[in-house]
Amino acid sequence: MERILNYINGKLTEPASGQYLENFDPSVGQVYGEIPDSDQRDVEKAVEAAKESFPEWSSKSNEERSRVMIKIADLIDENLERLAKAESKDNGKPLKLARAVDIPRASSNFRFFATGILHFASESHLMDGAINYTTRTPIGVAGCISPWNLPLYLFTWKIAPALAAGNTVVAKPSEITPMTAFLLSELCIEAGLPAGVLNIVHGLGPKVGQAIVEHQDVPLISFTGGTATGKGIAATAGPMFKKLSLELGGKNPNIIFADCDFDKALRTSVQSSFANQGQICLCGSRIFIERSIYDKFRDAFVERVKNLKVGAPMDETSNLGAVVSSSHMEKVLSYIELAKEEGGTILAGGERVVLDGEFSNGYYLAPTVIEGLDYNCRTNQEEIFGPVVTLTPFDEEAEVLQMANSTPYGLSATIWTESLTKAHRTAHQLKCGIIWVNCWLVRDLRTPFGGMKQSGVGREGGWEALKFFTETRNVCVKL
Ligand code: NDP
C-alpha cells in the first residue's frame, strides 16, 4: 500500500482525523494506496501556514521567486519517468501520454510562469493634467482546486501563476488522482520552497474543497472541474465577494467541411475524440460532417477507430488505457444506453472491454461512435467525458453553426476547411472561448484559455492568469 500525506507548512503530515481513503489503480480495478481523509481542521492549518508565509513570499523579488520555481521545474524534468508512471497508474492513462504530455506540461507550467513574472508589467495612462499608473500586487492565500483528468498538468497550471505572482497557496487535487500532487510536494521540499508557501490538502471535494472555498482568509479561488460543482462553488464564494476563476465542462463541436484536407481532418479527429480516453475537456465529442462527404468520412473514421488498441496503460502499443474509475465507467456506459434509447446507431464500440489476466477487472471502454441522433437530444447536449462521439451530417453553414452553438457549454471548437474566409467567418460565430482551425490542442501558454456560457467564468493562461492572481490598483497623480 502506498500511503500519501498532506503537505502543510513545509512538512508531510497525517490528516487530523487519522483516517485514510482508498486509492484505486483503474487499470486493474484494485486499491493500491491510501489518501488522507482530511477535513476542515487540516484546511485550517494549511490556511494558517499560508497566511504566515505570505508577507515574506510576497515581498521577495520576482527573480527570487522565479529561481525556486525553476528549480521545481528542473526537478519535475529529472523525475519525468517516475512521475509519468505514477500518473499513468493513478489515472489509467497510457504511460506514453503521461510521458509525452502530462509531465512535460507540468514542468512547462512552472517554467513559463517563473519566467513570465519577470516580464509582467502594468499600464500608465497620461491624461490632460494628470497621470495614472496601475499596480498589480499579490492578494494573499489562493485556493486552487483541480480535477482528475490531467492531474499534475492542471494542478500546476493554477499553482504556478499563483506562486509566481507572489501569493501563497492552499491546493486540493482530485481525491481520485492525488499521487503526482503528493510527489510534487516532495519535490517542493527538495527545491527549497519556503515552508507554508504551497500547502496541499488531500481528501474529498465536499469536505476539503468546500472548506477551502468557505474559508474567510482565502480571498481568491481558482477551480477546474464539472459545471455542477462550479455552480456550488460560485454559490458559496459569490456572496463572500471572492475573486473567482471557473474552468468547467464542455461539449465541443468538431466541424468538418467538405473542402477540408480529408486525411488531416480524419487523423486529427480520431485523436481529438479519444485522446486520454476522451477525458479531456477540449475533446471534440460532437462531429458535424458536411453531407457531401458524410459517408466517406464516416466509413474511414469508423475503420480507424476500430483499429485503435484498448490496452494496459503501461503497454506502449495501447492507444487507449482505462477510464478513471468504476463509477465513471458506469456513467459513460449509461450514456451509451441513453443514446440507443434516443434512436442512435452504434457504429463502433459501445461496450466495456475486458482484458486478460491481471487487467480483467480494469475499467476499459471501447472507443464508441454513434450516428443517427438529433442534435438536440440529451446524448448530444450533456457532457459524457469519455470515449464516445456522435456523427451528424449538415447541409448549410448556418445550420451547423446553430447546432454547434446549441448546448449550454462554450469551451472549444475545431473547424476543418481549406477556405480561409470560411474559417474566419465561422470561427467568429462560434460561441466558445477556444477555436482551432485545421488542428487541435495546439497550445501556446500565452493565449487566453477558458470558456463561455456554462463552460466557465474568466480566463487562464499568460497575462490573464497573472492578472487574476493579482489585485489591481490605479493611482492618479495631478501634474
Ligand atoms: P469535479 O467537479 O467532480 O471535481 C473537481 C474538483 O473539485 C475535485 O478536486 C473535487 O474533489 C473538487 N470538489 C468536488 N466537490 C467540491 C465542493 N463542493 N467544493 C469544492 N471542491 C469540490 O470534476 P471532475 O474531477 O469529475 O473533472 C471532470 C470535469 O472537469 C469535467 O466536467 C471536465 O469538463 C472539467 N474540466 C474542465 C476543464 C477546463 O479547463 N474547462 C479542464 C479539465 C476538466 P474530489 O475529486 O476529491 O471530489
Short mmCIF file of N, CA and C in Angstrom, two decimals, residues 129-133 475-479:
data_model
loop_
_atom_site.label_atom_id
_atom_site.label_comp_id
_atom_site.label_asym_id
_atom_site.label_seq_id
_atom_site.Cartn_x
_atom_site.Cartn_y
_atom_site.Cartn_z
N GLY A 129 -3.48 67.00 -17.67
CA GLY A 129 -3.29 67.49 -16.29
C GLY A 129 -3.04 66.43 -15.25
N ALA A 130 -2.97 65.16 -15.63
CA ALA A 130 -2.73 64.12 -14.62
C ALA A 130 -2.15 62.87 -15.28
N ILE A 131 -1.54 62.04 -14.47
CA ILE A 131 -1.05 60.75 -14.97
C ILE A 131 -1.56 59.64 -14.05
N ASN A 132 -2.02 58.57 -14.66
CA ASN A 132 -2.46 57.38 -13.90
C ASN A 132 -1.41 56.30 -14.05
N TYR A 133 -1.11 55.63 -12.97
CA TYR A 133 -0.35 54.39 -13.13
C TYR A 133 -1.05 53.28 -12.34
N VAL A 475 -3.45 54.57 -9.46
CA VAL A 475 -3.09 55.79 -8.74
C VAL A 475 -3.10 56.94 -9.75
N CYS A 476 -3.86 57.98 -9.43
CA CYS A 476 -3.94 59.13 -10.33
C CYS A 476 -3.22 60.31 -9.69
N VAL A 477 -2.21 60.86 -10.37
CA VAL A 477 -1.40 61.94 -9.81
C VAL A 477 -1.63 63.21 -10.63
N LYS A 478 -2.03 64.29 -9.95
CA LYS A 478 -2.25 65.57 -10.65
C LYS A 478 -0.89 66.15 -11.00
N LEU A 479 -0.75 66.55 -12.23
CA LEU A 479 0.54 67.13 -12.64
C LEU A 479 0.57 68.63 -12.37
#
